[in-house]
């Protein structure tokens, strides 16, 4: 007897995000609901895509987009791993027009995606169509502002020799998803992944910083981390605030005796870590607080010294 109806496991119902009304799809701006892909889309089956994530804030009728040029350059670089060449300037111009057309009224998050849009069953980057799409969502705080509790994940961060971790590839996020779910379902908020050498790499989708003896320490690029733009911003801010910075390999044991730990990313900005496993961190985290206040002030256009990091768009 053939099975004509596949019974799906019962799942909780989740509300969809409130997307911005206009999307960019197939080289044109269309209503979000009309931006549809086929079930046979190559990227859907093989994770053959690269993505970006960009923050914007609305201040006095202007959208302030944080480090748009750097985000577009990283996305352009990431696309090269797919054999796809899309210039930084073209991406930037399209994203600016996207914001102008959507006229967001509150803080927002942009998601550009370069993906293999062709229909096929062979994993490859040659001889397959590629495309750019963009959508956006209003976004406030991504993680709890007071901080998160983390566990060490049983999943390891991938190695650069297995996939290009300097590119923001969608396929890399399978480990992030596994680690995040494992953390939440075991009573924590976030996961920290080790690399193949047993050193600290990053959180599920964020870079990691710790403070010891007044020094700001973060895993270096050779630890299989993503080259985070918020991470880069924090390093620059710390230098300007005369906070000593060290980029180097970090041992797991250092997390348990750190004076402060925080996570950084476009969505998370700077999020304090309250505990690692069953080890509580000090409640006072002055350097984390100083850096977070400075970063937020910059993003809101209150620090003229960093005006070059903001793209202003009338909305």
XYZ file of C-alpha atoms in Angstrom:
315
model
C 0.000 0.000 0.000
C 1.448 3.362 -0.977
C 1.660 6.292 1.357
C -0.175 9.223 -0.160
C 0.027 11.634 2.759
C 3.168 12.118 4.804
C 2.332 12.931 8.414
C 4.544 15.734 9.699
C 5.668 15.815 13.339
C 3.617 18.196 15.436
C 5.451 21.490 15.942
C 4.705 24.651 17.839
C 3.386 27.522 15.756
C 5.640 30.551 15.495
C 4.671 34.014 14.307
C 6.524 35.256 11.228
C 8.625 38.415 11.592
C 7.091 41.695 10.487
C 9.115 42.087 7.283
C 9.690 45.411 5.564
C 7.132 45.694 2.723
C 9.492 45.742 -0.264
C 12.095 43.144 -1.215
C 14.801 43.108 -3.872
C 14.434 39.994 -6.022
C 15.504 39.010 -9.547
C 17.002 42.442 -10.259
C 13.940 44.428 -9.266
C 12.079 45.749 -6.260
C 8.870 43.831 -5.592
C 6.355 43.463 -2.729
C 7.832 41.125 -0.147
C 5.092 38.526 -0.639
C 5.933 38.282 -4.344
C 9.589 37.390 -3.764
C 9.224 33.631 -4.092
C 11.716 30.899 -5.021
C 11.170 27.422 -6.414
C 11.361 24.367 -4.172
C 14.119 23.168 -6.526
C 16.351 26.203 -5.912
C 19.957 25.026 -5.726
C 20.874 27.048 -2.611
C 17.929 25.626 -0.676
C 19.335 22.114 -1.043
C 23.078 22.708 -0.730
C 23.615 25.852 1.339
C 25.347 27.448 -1.652
C 24.906 31.063 -0.640
C 26.615 33.899 1.196
C 24.884 36.474 3.335
C 25.196 39.766 5.100
C 23.526 41.363 8.096
C 23.405 45.143 8.448
C 21.972 47.363 11.210
C 20.215 50.666 10.755
C 18.658 53.203 13.126
C 16.166 56.002 12.535
C 17.186 59.402 13.928
C 15.363 62.650 13.026
C 14.058 61.415 9.685
C 17.309 59.787 8.645
C 18.290 56.141 8.480
C 21.787 55.684 9.887
C 23.229 52.491 8.392
C 26.207 51.199 10.363
C 29.359 50.423 8.378
C 27.532 49.774 5.121
C 30.693 49.989 3.035
C 32.494 47.372 5.136
C 29.496 45.033 5.020
C 29.228 45.367 1.252
C 32.946 44.731 0.825
C 32.742 41.564 2.938
C 29.712 40.331 1.001
C 31.460 41.051 -2.293
C 34.498 39.121 -1.066
C 32.294 36.252 0.136
C 30.657 36.012 -3.293
C 34.059 35.406 -4.871
C 34.119 31.981 -3.224
C 31.018 31.219 -5.318
C 32.701 32.423 -8.493
C 30.350 35.409 -8.526
C 31.559 38.975 -8.933
C 29.335 41.721 -7.582
C 31.035 44.980 -6.706
C 30.893 46.648 -3.326
C 29.612 49.851 -4.893
C 26.760 48.079 -6.697
C 25.698 46.354 -3.503
C 25.867 49.607 -1.578
C 23.756 51.502 -4.095
C 21.106 48.757 -4.142
C 20.901 48.625 -0.348
C 20.534 52.405 -0.097
C 17.692 52.322 -2.616
C 16.149 49.424 -0.676
C 16.047 51.560 2.479
C 14.661 54.564 0.589
C 11.854 52.479 -0.886
C 10.907 50.828 2.423
C 10.949 54.020 4.522
C 11.505 52.178 7.843
C 10.132 53.982 10.904
C 12.104 52.085 13.548
C 15.492 50.407 13.948
C 15.940 47.724 11.301
C 18.098 44.863 10.076
C 18.945 44.203 6.417
C 19.623 40.743 5.024
C 21.287 40.627 1.588
C 21.792 37.105 0.234
C 23.761 36.036 -2.824
C 22.630 32.535 -3.706
C 22.629 29.901 -6.427
C 19.190 30.547 -7.846
C 19.336 27.956 -10.607
C 17.429 24.705 -10.419
C 19.586 21.611 -10.250
C 20.644 18.576 -8.255
C 24.455 18.714 -8.446
C 26.370 20.640 -5.743
C 28.590 23.075 -7.604
C 29.294 26.752 -8.215
C 30.089 26.503 -11.933
C 27.379 26.475 -14.566
C 24.611 27.439 -12.165
C 22.703 30.723 -12.071
C 23.364 33.098 -9.164
C 21.329 36.018 -7.874
C 21.025 38.673 -5.173
C 18.015 39.135 -2.939
C 17.446 41.563 -0.074
C 14.831 41.744 2.636
C 14.607 43.532 5.957
C 12.935 43.374 9.351
C 12.424 45.868 12.169
C 14.819 44.913 14.962
C 15.312 46.059 18.522
C 17.407 44.050 20.991
C 18.485 40.685 19.575
C 19.603 39.241 22.922
C 18.737 40.199 26.498
C 20.420 43.507 27.330
C 21.308 42.438 30.858
C 23.316 39.511 29.515
C 23.283 35.830 28.597
C 24.290 32.530 30.167
C 26.495 30.361 27.978
C 27.515 26.742 27.738
C 30.452 25.156 25.950
C 28.999 23.433 22.922
C 29.611 19.791 22.139
C 29.772 20.909 18.500
C 33.053 22.276 17.127
C 33.570 25.253 14.858
C 34.431 24.248 11.289
C 37.956 24.658 9.935
C 38.959 27.075 7.211
C 40.470 24.160 5.290
C 36.997 22.592 5.016
C 35.124 25.727 4.003
C 36.048 29.419 3.615
C 35.278 30.829 7.046
C 36.391 34.306 6.016
C 33.316 34.265 3.827
C 29.926 34.546 5.489
C 28.561 31.336 3.974
C 25.122 29.942 4.756
C 26.474 26.391 4.996
C 28.634 27.383 7.988
C 25.522 28.121 10.021
C 24.506 24.475 10.435
C 27.003 24.227 13.308
C 25.651 27.510 14.686
C 22.084 26.193 14.602
C 23.036 22.914 16.271
C 25.017 24.698 18.975
C 22.327 27.316 19.647
C 19.545 24.748 19.968
C 21.675 22.531 22.180
C 22.364 25.497 24.457
C 18.757 26.648 24.734
C 17.351 23.154 25.219
C 19.840 22.515 28.028
C 18.838 25.673 29.907
C 21.293 28.264 28.571
C 20.918 31.259 26.267
C 23.912 30.902 23.990
C 26.696 28.513 22.973
C 30.455 28.909 22.712
C 32.214 26.725 20.160
C 35.773 25.457 20.364
C 37.801 24.980 17.196
C 39.448 21.749 16.075
C 42.511 22.575 18.197
C 40.422 22.867 21.362
C 40.751 26.657 21.537
C 37.894 29.122 21.909
C 36.547 30.193 18.519
C 33.254 32.092 18.760
C 29.633 31.937 19.884
C 26.905 30.469 17.697
C 26.823 33.544 15.455
C 28.925 36.123 17.303
C 32.531 36.902 18.098
C 33.764 36.668 21.686
C 35.826 38.996 23.870
C 37.102 38.596 27.415
C 38.778 40.941 29.843
C 41.606 39.891 32.140
C 43.656 42.291 34.251
C 42.393 45.291 32.324
C 43.301 43.826 28.912
C 40.756 43.134 26.186
C 41.431 39.718 24.632
C 39.772 38.114 21.603
C 40.524 35.017 19.504
C 42.690 35.866 16.505
C 41.819 35.192 12.861
C 43.760 31.915 12.865
C 41.214 30.475 15.332
C 38.597 29.890 12.601
C 36.507 32.916 13.507
C 34.406 35.040 11.200
C 36.048 38.377 10.437
C 33.307 40.266 12.243
C 32.684 43.902 11.366
C 31.361 44.676 14.851
C 34.471 42.922 16.200
C 36.657 45.187 14.071
C 34.695 48.223 15.268
C 35.230 47.256 18.911
C 38.976 46.877 18.401
C 39.141 50.378 16.941
C 37.008 51.862 19.720
C 39.088 50.134 22.400
C 42.299 51.488 20.898
C 40.849 55.015 20.893
C 39.808 54.558 24.541
C 43.357 53.411 25.449
C 42.150 49.935 26.402
C 44.964 47.400 25.755
C 43.925 44.834 23.130
C 45.386 41.381 22.474
C 44.360 39.089 19.593
C 45.544 35.536 20.289
C 44.408 31.935 20.875
C 42.219 31.605 23.981
C 42.024 28.510 26.191
C 38.674 27.270 27.475
C 39.883 27.546 31.076
C 40.403 31.293 30.631
C 36.654 31.733 30.238
C 36.033 30.515 33.785
C 38.442 32.976 35.395
C 37.826 36.014 33.193
C 36.920 39.347 34.765
C 34.448 40.062 31.948
C 33.183 38.345 28.800
C 30.946 39.701 26.085
C 29.696 38.654 22.660
C 29.602 40.915 19.615
C 27.786 40.892 16.306
C 25.647 43.016 14.016
C 22.379 41.894 15.596
C 23.692 41.424 19.157
C 25.937 44.536 19.134
C 27.636 43.999 22.532
C 25.974 41.501 24.879
C 27.482 40.762 28.320
C 27.996 37.162 29.412
C 26.718 36.464 32.919
C 28.073 32.949 33.310
C 29.891 30.137 31.537
C 28.451 26.735 32.439
C 28.150 26.872 36.251
C 30.804 29.586 36.657
C 29.349 33.033 37.365
C 31.218 36.069 36.121
C 31.619 39.229 38.208
C 28.468 41.350 38.147
C 30.493 44.514 37.514
C 31.800 44.608 33.944
C 33.124 48.157 33.478
C 35.024 47.673 30.198
C 32.082 45.851 28.601
C 29.781 48.675 29.705
C 32.158 51.360 28.430
C 32.518 49.730 25.016
C 28.798 49.070 24.673
C 27.875 52.649 25.508
C 30.457 53.947 23.052
C 29.329 51.614 20.246
C 25.662 52.502 20.715
C 26.471 56.204 20.768
C 28.389 55.827 17.497
C 25.537 53.898 15.842
C 23.103 56.662 16.797
C 25.277 59.360 15.234
C 26.383 60.960 18.486
C 30.144 60.615 17.935
C 31.366 62.888 15.106
C 34.791 61.199 15.129
C 33.129 58.058 13.713
C 30.832 59.710 11.150
C 32.602 57.825 8.354
C 31.089 54.603 9.726
C 27.553 55.840 9.046
C 25.667 56.036 5.765
C 22.810 58.521 6.092
C 19.669 57.960 4.043
C 16.610 60.234 4.065
C 13.446 58.279 4.856
